[in-house]
PDB file of C-alpha atoms and ligand atoms in Angstrom:
ATOM      1  CA  MET A   1     106.867 116.319  98.897  1.00  0.00           C
ATOM      2  CA  ASP A   2     110.274 114.767  99.690  1.00  0.00           C
ATOM      3  CA  LEU A   3     109.564 111.716 101.785  1.00  0.00           C
ATOM      4  CA  GLN A   4     113.181 111.731 102.981  1.00  0.00           C
ATOM      5  CA  LEU A   5     113.573 108.081 102.043  1.00  0.00           C
ATOM      6  CA  LYS A   6     116.765 108.320  99.977  1.00  0.00           C
ATOM      7  CA  GLY A   7     119.406 105.875 101.053  1.00  0.00           C
ATOM      8  CA  LYS A   8     117.062 103.862 103.346  1.00  0.00           C
ATOM      9  CA  ALA A   9     117.014 100.093 103.120  1.00  0.00           C
ATOM     10  CA  ALA A  10     113.538  98.505 102.767  1.00  0.00           C
ATOM     11  CA  LEU A  11     112.434  94.856 102.969  1.00  0.00           C
ATOM     12  CA  VAL A  12     109.227  94.007 101.140  1.00  0.00           C
ATOM     13  CA  THR A  13     107.609  90.629 101.197  1.00  0.00           C
ATOM     14  CA  GLY A  14     105.506  89.376  98.185  1.00  0.00           C
ATOM     15  CA  ALA A  15     106.917  92.001  95.887  1.00  0.00           C
ATOM     16  CA  THR A  16     106.958  90.429  92.457  1.00  0.00           C
ATOM     17  CA  ARG A  17     103.467  91.665  91.505  1.00  0.00           C
ATOM     18  CA  GLY A  18     100.378  93.430  92.763  1.00  0.00           C
ATOM     19  CA  ILE A  19     100.468  95.699  95.779  1.00  0.00           C
ATOM     20  CA  GLY A  20     103.883  94.439  97.023  1.00  0.00           C
ATOM     21  CA  ARG A  21     105.486  95.135  93.694  1.00  0.00           C
ATOM     22  CA  ALA A  22     104.036  98.648  93.549  1.00  0.00           C
ATOM     23  CA  ILE A  23     105.317  99.280  97.149  1.00  0.00           C
ATOM     24  CA  ALA A  24     108.830  98.100  96.176  1.00  0.00           C
ATOM     25  CA  GLU A  25     108.668 100.238  93.034  1.00  0.00           C
ATOM     26  CA  ARG A  26     107.489 103.343  94.978  1.00  0.00           C
ATOM     27  CA  LEU A  27     110.153 102.984  97.719  1.00  0.00           C
ATOM     28  CA  ALA A  28     112.801 102.541  95.054  1.00  0.00           C
ATOM     29  CA  GLN A  29     111.525 105.546  93.182  1.00  0.00           C
ATOM     30  CA  GLU A  30     111.962 107.514  96.459  1.00  0.00           C
ATOM     31  CA  GLY A  31     115.529 106.359  96.649  1.00  0.00           C
ATOM     32  CA  CYS A  32     115.407 103.283  98.853  1.00  0.00           C
ATOM     33  CA  ASP A  33     117.469 100.152  98.332  1.00  0.00           C
ATOM     34  CA  VAL A  34     115.004  97.283  98.312  1.00  0.00           C
ATOM     35  CA  ALA A  35     114.987  93.612  99.275  1.00  0.00           C
ATOM     36  CA  LEU A  36     112.272  91.530  97.660  1.00  0.00           C
ATOM     37  CA  CYS A  37     110.899  88.084  98.111  1.00  0.00           C
ATOM     38  CA  ALA A  38     108.169  85.810  96.741  1.00  0.00           C
ATOM     39  CA  ARG A  39     108.092  82.036  96.101  1.00  0.00           C
ATOM     40  CA  SER A  40     109.101  82.070  92.476  1.00  0.00           C
ATOM     41  CA  PRO A  41     112.901  82.590  92.141  1.00  0.00           C
ATOM     42  CA  GLU A  42     112.686  83.676  88.541  1.00  0.00           C
ATOM     43  CA  ALA A  43     109.965  86.239  89.251  1.00  0.00           C
ATOM     44  CA  VAL A  44     111.928  87.642  92.255  1.00  0.00           C
ATOM     45  CA  GLN A  45     115.134  88.049  90.254  1.00  0.00           C
ATOM     46  CA  SER A  46     113.336  89.632  87.330  1.00  0.00           C
ATOM     47  CA  ALA A  47     111.425  92.150  89.557  1.00  0.00           C
ATOM     48  CA  ALA A  48     114.661  93.026  91.366  1.00  0.00           C
ATOM     49  CA  ASP A  49     116.533  93.523  88.140  1.00  0.00           C
ATOM     50  CA  ALA A  50     113.724  95.717  86.698  1.00  0.00           C
ATOM     51  CA  ILE A  51     113.501  97.893  89.903  1.00  0.00           C
ATOM     52  CA  ALA A  52     117.308  98.337  90.007  1.00  0.00           C
ATOM     53  CA  ALA A  53     117.440  99.310  86.355  1.00  0.00           C
ATOM     54  CA  ALA A  54     114.413 101.691  86.580  1.00  0.00           C
ATOM     55  CA  HIS A  55     115.382 103.514  89.764  1.00  0.00           C
ATOM     56  CA  GLY A  56     119.200 103.100  90.068  1.00  0.00           C
ATOM     57  CA  VAL A  57     119.002 101.545  93.539  1.00  0.00           C
ATOM     58  CA  ARG A  58     120.545  98.390  95.015  1.00  0.00           C
ATOM     59  CA  THR A  59     118.247  95.409  95.257  1.00  0.00           C
ATOM     60  CA  PHE A  60     118.446  92.049  97.009  1.00  0.00           C
ATOM     61  CA  ALA A  61     116.399  89.160  95.560  1.00  0.00           C
ATOM     62  CA  ALA A  62     115.787  85.744  97.060  1.00  0.00           C
ATOM     63  CA  ALA A  63     112.831  83.420  96.958  1.00  0.00           C
ATOM     64  CA  VAL A  64     111.211  82.413 100.177  1.00  0.00           C
ATOM     65  CA  ASP A  65     107.836  81.045 101.230  1.00  0.00           C
ATOM     66  CA  VAL A  66     106.758  83.165 104.264  1.00  0.00           C
ATOM     67  CA  ALA A  67     104.967  80.062 105.599  1.00  0.00           C
ATOM     68  CA  ASP A  68     108.482  78.739 106.464  1.00  0.00           C
ATOM     69  CA  GLY A  69     109.356  80.767 109.553  1.00  0.00           C
ATOM     70  CA  ALA A  70     113.061  79.670 109.664  1.00  0.00           C
ATOM     71  CA  ALA A  71     113.548  80.466 105.991  1.00  0.00           C
ATOM     72  CA  LEU A  72     111.837  83.848 106.356  1.00  0.00           C
ATOM     73  CA  ARG A  73     114.074  84.732 109.303  1.00  0.00           C
ATOM     74  CA  ALA A  74     117.125  83.731 107.217  1.00  0.00           C
ATOM     75  CA  TRP A  75     115.875  85.873 104.287  1.00  0.00           C
ATOM     76  CA  THR A  76     115.524  88.842 106.617  1.00  0.00           C
ATOM     77  CA  ASP A  77     119.031  88.515 107.930  1.00  0.00           C
ATOM     78  CA  ALA A  78     120.402  87.992 104.402  1.00  0.00           C
ATOM     79  CA  ALA A  79     118.499  91.001 103.095  1.00  0.00           C
ATOM     80  CA  ALA A  80     119.764  93.291 105.846  1.00  0.00           C
ATOM     81  CA  ALA A  81     123.307  92.024 105.304  1.00  0.00           C
ATOM     82  CA  ALA A  82     123.135  92.555 101.571  1.00  0.00           C
ATOM     83  CA  LEU A  83     121.771  96.127 101.902  1.00  0.00           C
ATOM     84  CA  GLY A  84     124.024  97.110 104.821  1.00  0.00           C
ATOM     85  CA  GLY A  85     121.132  97.219 107.296  1.00  0.00           C
ATOM     86  CA  ALA A  86     117.382  97.710 107.415  1.00  0.00           C
ATOM     87  CA  ASP A  87     115.248 100.783 108.055  1.00  0.00           C
ATOM     88  CA  ILE A  88     111.872  99.726 106.716  1.00  0.00           C
ATOM     89  CA  VAL A  89     109.902  96.498 106.752  1.00  0.00           C
ATOM     90  CA  ILE A  90     106.775  95.942 104.707  1.00  0.00           C
ATOM     91  CA  SER A  91     104.796  92.802 105.593  1.00  0.00           C
ATOM     92  CA  ASN A  92     102.596  92.256 102.531  1.00  0.00           C
ATOM     93  CA  VAL A  93     102.027  88.536 101.838  1.00  0.00           C
ATOM     94  CA  SER A  94      98.628  86.942 102.460  1.00  0.00           C
ATOM     95  CA  ALA A  95      97.122  83.510 101.877  1.00  0.00           C
ATOM     96  CA  GLY A  96      94.126  85.376 100.479  1.00  0.00           C
ATOM     97  CA  GLY A  97      90.403  85.134 100.956  1.00  0.00           C
ATOM     98  CA  GLY A  98      88.029  84.526  98.049  1.00  0.00           C
ATOM     99  CA  GLY A  99      85.407  82.978 100.379  1.00  0.00           C
ATOM    100  CA  ARG A 100      87.583  79.908 101.135  1.00  0.00           C
ATOM    101  CA  THR A 101      86.719  78.536 104.536  1.00  0.00           C
ATOM    102  CA  GLY A 102      87.952  74.957 105.113  1.00  0.00           C
ATOM    103  CA  GLU A 103      90.320  73.947 107.885  1.00  0.00           C
ATOM    104  CA  ASP A 104      93.308  73.971 105.507  1.00  0.00           C
ATOM    105  CA  GLN A 105      92.526  77.587 104.599  1.00  0.00           C
ATOM    106  CA  TRP A 106      92.253  78.573 108.223  1.00  0.00           C
ATOM    107  CA  ARG A 107      95.633  77.070 108.854  1.00  0.00           C
ATOM    108  CA  ARG A 108      97.150  78.667 105.756  1.00  0.00           C
ATOM    109  CA  ASN A 109      95.766  82.070 106.672  1.00  0.00           C
ATOM    110  CA  PHE A 110      97.100  81.741 110.231  1.00  0.00           C
ATOM    111  CA  GLU A 111     100.576  80.557 109.092  1.00  0.00           C
ATOM    112  CA  ILE A 112     101.009  83.040 106.301  1.00  0.00           C
ATOM    113  CA  ASP A 113      99.074  86.125 107.444  1.00  0.00           C
ATOM    114  CA  LEU A 114      99.960  86.070 111.129  1.00  0.00           C
ATOM    115  CA  LEU A 115     102.907  83.747 111.875  1.00  0.00           C
ATOM    116  CA  GLY A 116     104.682  85.157 108.740  1.00  0.00           C
ATOM    117  CA  PRO A 117     104.731  88.753 110.011  1.00  0.00           C
ATOM    118  CA  TYR A 118     105.603  87.483 113.488  1.00  0.00           C
ATOM    119  CA  HIS A 119     108.811  85.804 112.120  1.00  0.00           C
ATOM    120  CA  LEU A 120     109.569  88.660 109.726  1.00  0.00           C
ATOM    121  CA  ILE A 121     109.281  91.405 112.337  1.00  0.00           C
ATOM    122  CA  ASP A 122     110.930  89.475 115.172  1.00  0.00           C
ATOM    123  CA  ALA A 123     113.927  88.868 112.901  1.00  0.00           C
ATOM    124  CA  ALA A 124     113.920  92.425 111.591  1.00  0.00           C
ATOM    125  CA  VAL A 125     113.692  94.433 114.773  1.00  0.00           C
ATOM    126  CA  PRO A 126     117.327  93.901 115.852  1.00  0.00           C
ATOM    127  CA  HIS A 127     118.373  95.311 112.420  1.00  0.00           C
ATOM    128  CA  LEU A 128     116.121  98.321 112.800  1.00  0.00           C
ATOM    129  CA  GLU A 129     117.458  98.904 116.302  1.00  0.00           C
ATOM    130  CA  ARG A 130     121.013  98.915 115.028  1.00  0.00           C
ATOM    131  CA  ARG A 131     119.992 101.860 112.849  1.00  0.00           C
ATOM    132  CA  GLY A 132     118.486 103.680 115.801  1.00  0.00           C
ATOM    133  CA  GLY A 133     114.916 102.858 114.735  1.00  0.00           C
ATOM    134  CA  GLY A 134     112.759 102.359 111.717  1.00  0.00           C
ATOM    135  CA  ALA A 135     109.313 101.827 110.322  1.00  0.00           C
ATOM    136  CA  ILE A 136     107.155  98.731 109.868  1.00  0.00           C
ATOM    137  CA  VAL A 137     104.037  98.759 107.751  1.00  0.00           C
ATOM    138  CA  MET A 138     101.683  95.779 107.753  1.00  0.00           C
ATOM    139  CA  ILE A 139      99.168  95.248 104.976  1.00  0.00           C
ATOM    140  CA  SER A 140      95.727  94.365 106.316  1.00  0.00           C
ATOM    141  CA  SER A 141      92.431  94.769 104.480  1.00  0.00           C
ATOM    142  CA  THR A 142      89.020  96.406 104.770  1.00  0.00           C
ATOM    143  CA  ALA A 143      87.782  92.825 105.066  1.00  0.00           C
ATOM    144  CA  ALA A 144      89.014  93.119 108.703  1.00  0.00           C
ATOM    145  CA  LEU A 145      86.740  96.168 109.374  1.00  0.00           C
ATOM    146  CA  GLU A 146      83.293  95.253 108.180  1.00  0.00           C
ATOM    147  CA  THR A 147      81.530  92.021 107.341  1.00  0.00           C
ATOM    148  CA  PHE A 148      82.536  90.895 103.887  1.00  0.00           C
ATOM    149  CA  SER A 149      82.084  87.853 101.743  1.00  0.00           C
ATOM    150  CA  ALA A 150      80.759  85.365 104.289  1.00  0.00           C
ATOM    151  CA  PRO A 151      82.653  84.277 107.467  1.00  0.00           C
ATOM    152  CA  GLN A 152      86.049  83.476 106.182  1.00  0.00           C
ATOM    153  CA  PRO A 153      89.474  83.145 107.920  1.00  0.00           C
ATOM    154  CA  TYR A 154      90.993  85.953 105.797  1.00  0.00           C
ATOM    155  CA  ASN A 155      88.803  88.582 107.536  1.00  0.00           C
ATOM    156  CA  VAL A 156      89.721  87.155 110.948  1.00  0.00           C
ATOM    157  CA  VAL A 157      93.453  87.059 110.468  1.00  0.00           C
ATOM    158  CA  LYS A 158      93.480  90.504 108.818  1.00  0.00           C
ATOM    159  CA  ALA A 159      91.848  91.830 111.984  1.00  0.00           C
ATOM    160  CA  GLY A 160      94.558  90.114 113.896  1.00  0.00           C
ATOM    161  CA  VAL A 161      97.165  91.944 111.786  1.00  0.00           C
ATOM    162  CA  ILE A 162      95.747  95.293 112.819  1.00  0.00           C
ATOM    163  CA  ASN A 163      95.663  94.247 116.459  1.00  0.00           C
ATOM    164  CA  TYR A 164      99.179  92.961 116.312  1.00  0.00           C
ATOM    165  CA  ALA A 165     100.487  96.133 114.652  1.00  0.00           C
ATOM    166  CA  LYS A 166      98.910  98.362 117.326  1.00  0.00           C
ATOM    167  CA  ASN A 167     100.352  96.220 120.154  1.00  0.00           C
ATOM    168  CA  LEU A 168     103.733  96.112 118.468  1.00  0.00           C
ATOM    169  CA  SER A 169     103.670  99.876 118.139  1.00  0.00           C
ATOM    170  CA  GLN A 170     103.457 100.277 121.847  1.00  0.00           C
ATOM    171  CA  ALA A 171     106.164  97.729 122.583  1.00  0.00           C
ATOM    172  CA  LEU A 172     108.630  99.090 119.969  1.00  0.00           C
ATOM    173  CA  ALA A 173     108.130 102.827 120.370  1.00  0.00           C
ATOM    174  CA  ALA A 174     110.921 103.176 122.863  1.00  0.00           C
ATOM    175  CA  LYS A 175     113.297 101.552 120.390  1.00  0.00           C
ATOM    176  CA  GLY A 176     112.422 104.233 117.805  1.00  0.00           C
ATOM    177  CA  VAL A 177     110.431 101.729 115.710  1.00  0.00           C
ATOM    178  CA  ARG A 178     106.988 102.817 114.423  1.00  0.00           C
ATOM    179  CA  VAL A 179     104.374 100.237 113.410  1.00  0.00           C
ATOM    180  CA  ASN A 180     101.418 101.060 111.220  1.00  0.00           C
ATOM    181  CA  CYS A 181      98.852  99.199 109.113  1.00  0.00           C
ATOM    182  CA  VAL A 182      97.367  99.942 105.751  1.00  0.00           C
ATOM    183  CA  SER A 183      93.998  98.496 104.934  1.00  0.00           C
ATOM    184  CA  PRO A 184      93.149  98.546 101.295  1.00  0.00           C
ATOM    185  CA  GLY A 185      89.661  98.128  99.937  1.00  0.00           C
ATOM    186  CA  PRO A 186      89.147  96.475  96.555  1.00  0.00           C
ATOM    187  CA  ILE A 187      92.359  96.951  94.575  1.00  0.00           C
ATOM    188  CA  TRP A 188      92.541  96.045  90.881  1.00  0.00           C
ATOM    189  CA  THR A 189      95.772  94.327  90.029  1.00  0.00           C
ATOM    190  CA  GLU A 190      96.702  92.762  86.780  1.00  0.00           C
ATOM    191  CA  ASP A 191      95.732  89.106  86.817  1.00  0.00           C
ATOM    192  CA  GLY A 192      94.843  89.569  90.529  1.00  0.00           C
ATOM    193  CA  GLY A 193      91.845  88.566  92.632  1.00  0.00           C
ATOM    194  CA  TRP A 194      89.427  91.131  91.259  1.00  0.00           C
ATOM    195  CA  ALA A 195      90.315  90.294  87.645  1.00  0.00           C
ATOM    196  CA  TYR A 196      89.439  86.719  88.477  1.00  0.00           C
ATOM    197  CA  LEU A 197      86.173  87.684  90.131  1.00  0.00           C
ATOM    198  CA  LYS A 198      85.193  89.932  87.320  1.00  0.00           C
ATOM    199  CA  LYS A 199      85.444  87.010  84.965  1.00  0.00           C
ATOM    200  CA  ASN A 200      84.050  84.266  87.195  1.00  0.00           C
ATOM    201  CA  MET A 201      81.703  86.131  89.567  1.00  0.00           C
ATOM    202  CA  PRO A 202      80.619  89.119  87.508  1.00  0.00           C
ATOM    203  CA  ASP A 203      77.548  89.936  89.752  1.00  0.00           C
ATOM    204  CA  PHE A 204      79.698  90.042  92.895  1.00  0.00           C
ATOM    205  CA  TYR A 205      82.299  92.116  91.117  1.00  0.00           C
ATOM    206  CA  GLU A 206      79.704  94.663  89.771  1.00  0.00           C
ATOM    207  CA  ARG A 207      77.979  94.859  93.228  1.00  0.00           C
ATOM    208  CA  THR A 208      81.315  95.638  94.834  1.00  0.00           C
ATOM    209  CA  LEU A 209      82.273  98.192  92.234  1.00  0.00           C
ATOM    210  CA  ALA A 210      78.845  99.883  92.575  1.00  0.00           C
ATOM    211  CA  SER A 211      79.304 100.214  96.416  1.00  0.00           C
ATOM    212  CA  ILE A 212      82.504 102.244  95.988  1.00  0.00           C
ATOM    213  CA  PRO A 213      81.494 105.987  96.093  1.00  0.00           C
ATOM    214  CA  GLY A 214      84.695 106.952  94.384  1.00  0.00           C
ATOM    215  CA  GLY A 215      83.430 104.925  91.365  1.00  0.00           C
ATOM    216  CA  ARG A 216      86.467 102.880  90.806  1.00  0.00           C
ATOM    217  CA  MET A 217      88.671 100.228  92.393  1.00  0.00           C
ATOM    218  CA  GLY A 218      91.891 101.394  93.718  1.00  0.00           C
ATOM    219  CA  GLY A 219      95.191 100.663  92.021  1.00  0.00           C
ATOM    220  CA  PRO A 220      98.268  99.214  93.683  1.00  0.00           C
ATOM    221  CA  GLU A 221      99.894 102.633  93.357  1.00  0.00           C
ATOM    222  CA  ASP A 222      97.272 104.084  95.663  1.00  0.00           C
ATOM    223  CA  VAL A 223      98.287 101.576  98.380  1.00  0.00           C
ATOM    224  CA  ALA A 224     101.992 102.098  97.693  1.00  0.00           C
ATOM    225  CA  ALA A 225     101.768 105.868  98.076  1.00  0.00           C
ATOM    226  CA  ALA A 226     100.107 105.514 101.509  1.00  0.00           C
ATOM    227  CA  THR A 227     102.610 102.843 102.542  1.00  0.00           C
ATOM    228  CA  ALA A 228     105.593 104.928 101.500  1.00  0.00           C
ATOM    229  CA  PHE A 229     104.245 107.881 103.510  1.00  0.00           C
ATOM    230  CA  LEU A 230     103.843 105.696 106.661  1.00  0.00           C
ATOM    231  CA  ALA A 231     107.288 104.245 106.179  1.00  0.00           C
ATOM    232  CA  SER A 232     108.812 107.613 105.774  1.00  0.00           C
ATOM    233  CA  PRO A 233     110.373 109.950 108.373  1.00  0.00           C
ATOM    234  CA  ILE A 234     107.563 112.425 107.292  1.00  0.00           C
ATOM    235  CA  ALA A 235     105.197 110.252 109.278  1.00  0.00           C
ATOM    236  CA  GLY A 236     107.640 110.262 112.226  1.00  0.00           C
ATOM    237  CA  TYR A 237     104.840 110.861 114.834  1.00  0.00           C
ATOM    238  CA  VAL A 238     102.440 108.320 113.355  1.00  0.00           C
ATOM    239  CA  THR A 239     102.468 104.957 115.039  1.00  0.00           C
ATOM    240  CA  GLY A 240      99.725 102.372 115.805  1.00  0.00           C
ATOM    241  CA  ALA A 241      97.585 103.783 113.017  1.00  0.00           C
ATOM    242  CA  ASN A 242      95.478 101.852 110.536  1.00  0.00           C
ATOM    243  CA  LEU A 243      95.205 103.878 107.268  1.00  0.00           C
ATOM    244  CA  VAL A 244      92.236 102.843 105.156  1.00  0.00           C
ATOM    245  CA  ILE A 245      92.669 103.200 101.412  1.00  0.00           C
ATOM    246  CA  ASP A 246      89.333 102.296  99.871  1.00  0.00           C
ATOM    247  CA  GLY A 247      87.775 105.173  97.906  1.00  0.00           C
ATOM    248  CA  GLY A 248      84.926 105.208 100.502  1.00  0.00           C
ATOM    249  CA  PHE A 249      84.129 101.440 100.146  1.00  0.00           C
ATOM    250  CA  THR A 250      83.715 100.903 103.965  1.00  0.00           C
ATOM    251  CA  LYS A 251      80.717 102.666 105.477  1.00  0.00           C
ATOM    252  CA  ARG A 252      81.726 102.739 109.159  1.00  0.00           C
ATOM    253  CA  VAL A 253      82.616 106.043 110.850  1.00  0.00           C
ATOM    254  CA  GLN A 254      86.354 106.008 111.736  1.00  0.00           C
ATOM    255  CA  PHE A 255      86.833 107.540 115.113  1.00  0.00           C
TER     256      PHE A 255
HETATM  257  N1  NAP B 301      94.027  93.157  95.915  1.00  0.00           N
HETATM  258  C1  NAP B 301      93.186  93.586  96.742  1.00  0.00           C
HETATM  259  O1  NAP B 301      91.994  93.864  96.419  1.00  0.00           O
HETATM  260  C2  NAP B 301      93.514  93.636  98.251  1.00  0.00           C
HETATM  261  C3  NAP B 301      92.617  94.262  99.071  1.00  0.00           C
HETATM  262  C4  NAP B 301      92.864  94.386 100.467  1.00  0.00           C
HETATM  263  C5  NAP B 301      94.052  93.857 100.907  1.00  0.00           C
HETATM  264  N2  NAP B 301      94.940  93.233 100.071  1.00  0.00           N
HETATM  265  C6  NAP B 301      96.173  92.728 100.635  1.00  0.00           C
HETATM  266  O2  NAP B 301      97.315  93.211  99.907  1.00  0.00           O
HETATM  267  C7  NAP B 301      98.370  92.299  99.952  1.00  0.00           C
HETATM  268  C8  NAP B 301      98.849  91.982  98.527  1.00  0.00           C
HETATM  269  O3  NAP B 301      97.720  91.532  97.779  1.00  0.00           O
HETATM  270  P1  NAP B 301      97.788  91.459  96.165  1.00  0.00           P
HETATM  271  O4  NAP B 301      96.357  91.481  95.696  1.00  0.00           O
HETATM  272  O5  NAP B 301      98.747  92.419  95.609  1.00  0.00           O
HETATM  273  O6  NAP B 301      98.358  89.942  95.955  1.00  0.00           O
HETATM  274  P2  NAP B 301      98.995  89.304  94.695  1.00  0.00           P
HETATM  275  O7  NAP B 301      98.702  90.122  93.421  1.00  0.00           O
HETATM  276  O8  NAP B 301      98.401  87.878  94.694  1.00  0.00           O
HETATM  277  O9  NAP B 301     100.569  89.275  94.930  1.00  0.00           O
HETATM  278  C9  NAP B 301     101.033  88.472  95.958  1.00  0.00           C
HETATM  279  C10 NAP B 301     102.571  88.499  95.958  1.00  0.00           C
HETATM  280  O10 NAP B 301     103.002  87.749  97.086  1.00  0.00           O
HETATM  281  C11 NAP B 301     103.765  86.620  96.684  1.00  0.00           C
HETATM  282  N3  NAP B 301     103.434  85.472  97.567  1.00  0.00           N
HETATM  283  C12 NAP B 301     102.193  84.908  97.683  1.00  0.00           C
HETATM  284  N4  NAP B 301     102.254  83.905  98.585  1.00  0.00           N
HETATM  285  C13 NAP B 301     103.537  83.928  99.083  1.00  0.00           C
HETATM  286  C14 NAP B 301     104.217  83.239 100.082  1.00  0.00           C
HETATM  287  N5  NAP B 301     103.566  82.200 100.745  1.00  0.00           N
HETATM  288  N6  NAP B 301     105.508  83.498 100.406  1.00  0.00           N
HETATM  289  C15 NAP B 301     106.122  84.479  99.719  1.00  0.00           C
HETATM  290  N7  NAP B 301     105.556  85.274  98.775  1.00  0.00           N
HETATM  291  C16 NAP B 301     104.258  84.959  98.468  1.00  0.00           C
HETATM  292  C17 NAP B 301     103.414  86.489  95.211  1.00  0.00           C
HETATM  293  O11 NAP B 301     104.488  85.786  94.462  1.00  0.00           O
HETATM  294  P3  NAP B 301     104.567  84.193  94.346  1.00  0.00           P
HETATM  295  O12 NAP B 301     103.212  83.661  94.017  1.00  0.00           O
HETATM  296  O13 NAP B 301     105.663  83.915  93.327  1.00  0.00           O
HETATM  297  O14 NAP B 301     104.954  83.671  95.710  1.00  0.00           O
HETATM  298  C18 NAP B 301     103.250  87.904  94.843  1.00  0.00           C
HETATM  299  O15 NAP B 301     104.501  88.528  94.637  1.00  0.00           O
HETATM  300  C19 NAP B 301      97.819  91.069 100.703  1.00  0.00           C
HETATM  301  O16 NAP B 301      98.119  91.129 102.030  1.00  0.00           O
HETATM  302  C20 NAP B 301      96.302  91.220 100.498  1.00  0.00           C
HETATM  303  O17 NAP B 301      95.551  90.552 101.524  1.00  0.00           O
HETATM  304  C21 NAP B 301      94.714  93.117  98.748  1.00  0.00           C
END
C-alpha cells in the first residue's frame, strides 16, 4: 500500500535506537525527510547519516534533551526550518518505567513523558498549520491500560499521554491536524529494557513472554508500521485513536 508519505517532513524524538529509530527508518523508507533528536550528539548524527544514505532522503540531526522545554522548542523550529516545514510529529521519548517509583522518578516521568510532548507539539503546531494540517503520533504504552509492574509513575504518565492526545485531537481537528496514540506492549529492542530484564529478572521476563498469546515480543518495526500508517494521509479520517500493538498482551476488551 502506498502510504502517500513521499516528500513529507517528519520530526521524531528519541530516534537513535529502539522504537524511535525504527519509526524514523520507516518514515524515511516511505519517502519522508526526517529530523531526529536524542541526547547523544554522535548517535544522532550517525543515525541521521545512516538514514539519509539508506533511503535517499534529507535528514536534520541535532542533540536535545526533551526535559529542556526551551531547547526542545528550539530544536522543533530548527528542524522545520531545515526540512522546509513540518507535516508529521512523532513524540517518542520516555523517562521509562522498570518499577522505579521515587519522587525523582515521578518528576522525571512528568517532565519527559508529559511536559516534553507539550513543548514539542506546542512548538510544532504552527509549522503544521502552515502546511494546511498534519499528523501527530504520541507513543504511549500498554502499561497505561492495565495494571502492570506495581504502582509506578510510568503507567500514570503514559495514561496522561493518551488523554492528552485525545483532547488535542479535538482542539486541533479544525486546523487539519490529526492526533493519535500508539500503545505498544512488550517490544524487544537491541540492548533495550526487555534485554535487560531477560538478563536480570528472568522470571519476570518469562512470565511476561508467556502471557503474550502471539508467542513473541513485538519488534520496533511492528510499532513503526502502525505509526507510519497513523501519520499517513491513508489514515486521514483517524484522529483521537489509541492503537494497541501488543500481540494480544492486554486482556481488556477494547470498545
Ligand atoms: N520497548 C518497549 O517494550 C516499550 C513498550 C511500550 C512503550 N514503549 C515506549 O516506546 C518509546 C521508545 O521506547 P524504546 O524502548 O525504543 O526506548 P530506547 O530503546 O531506550 O530508546 C530511547 C531513545 O530516546 C532517546 N532519549 C532517551 N531519553 C531522552 C531525552 N531525555 N531526550 C532526548 N532523547 C532521549 C535515546 O537516546 P539518548 O539516550 O542518546 O538520549 C534513544 O534514542 C518510549 O516512549 C517507551 O515508553 C516501549
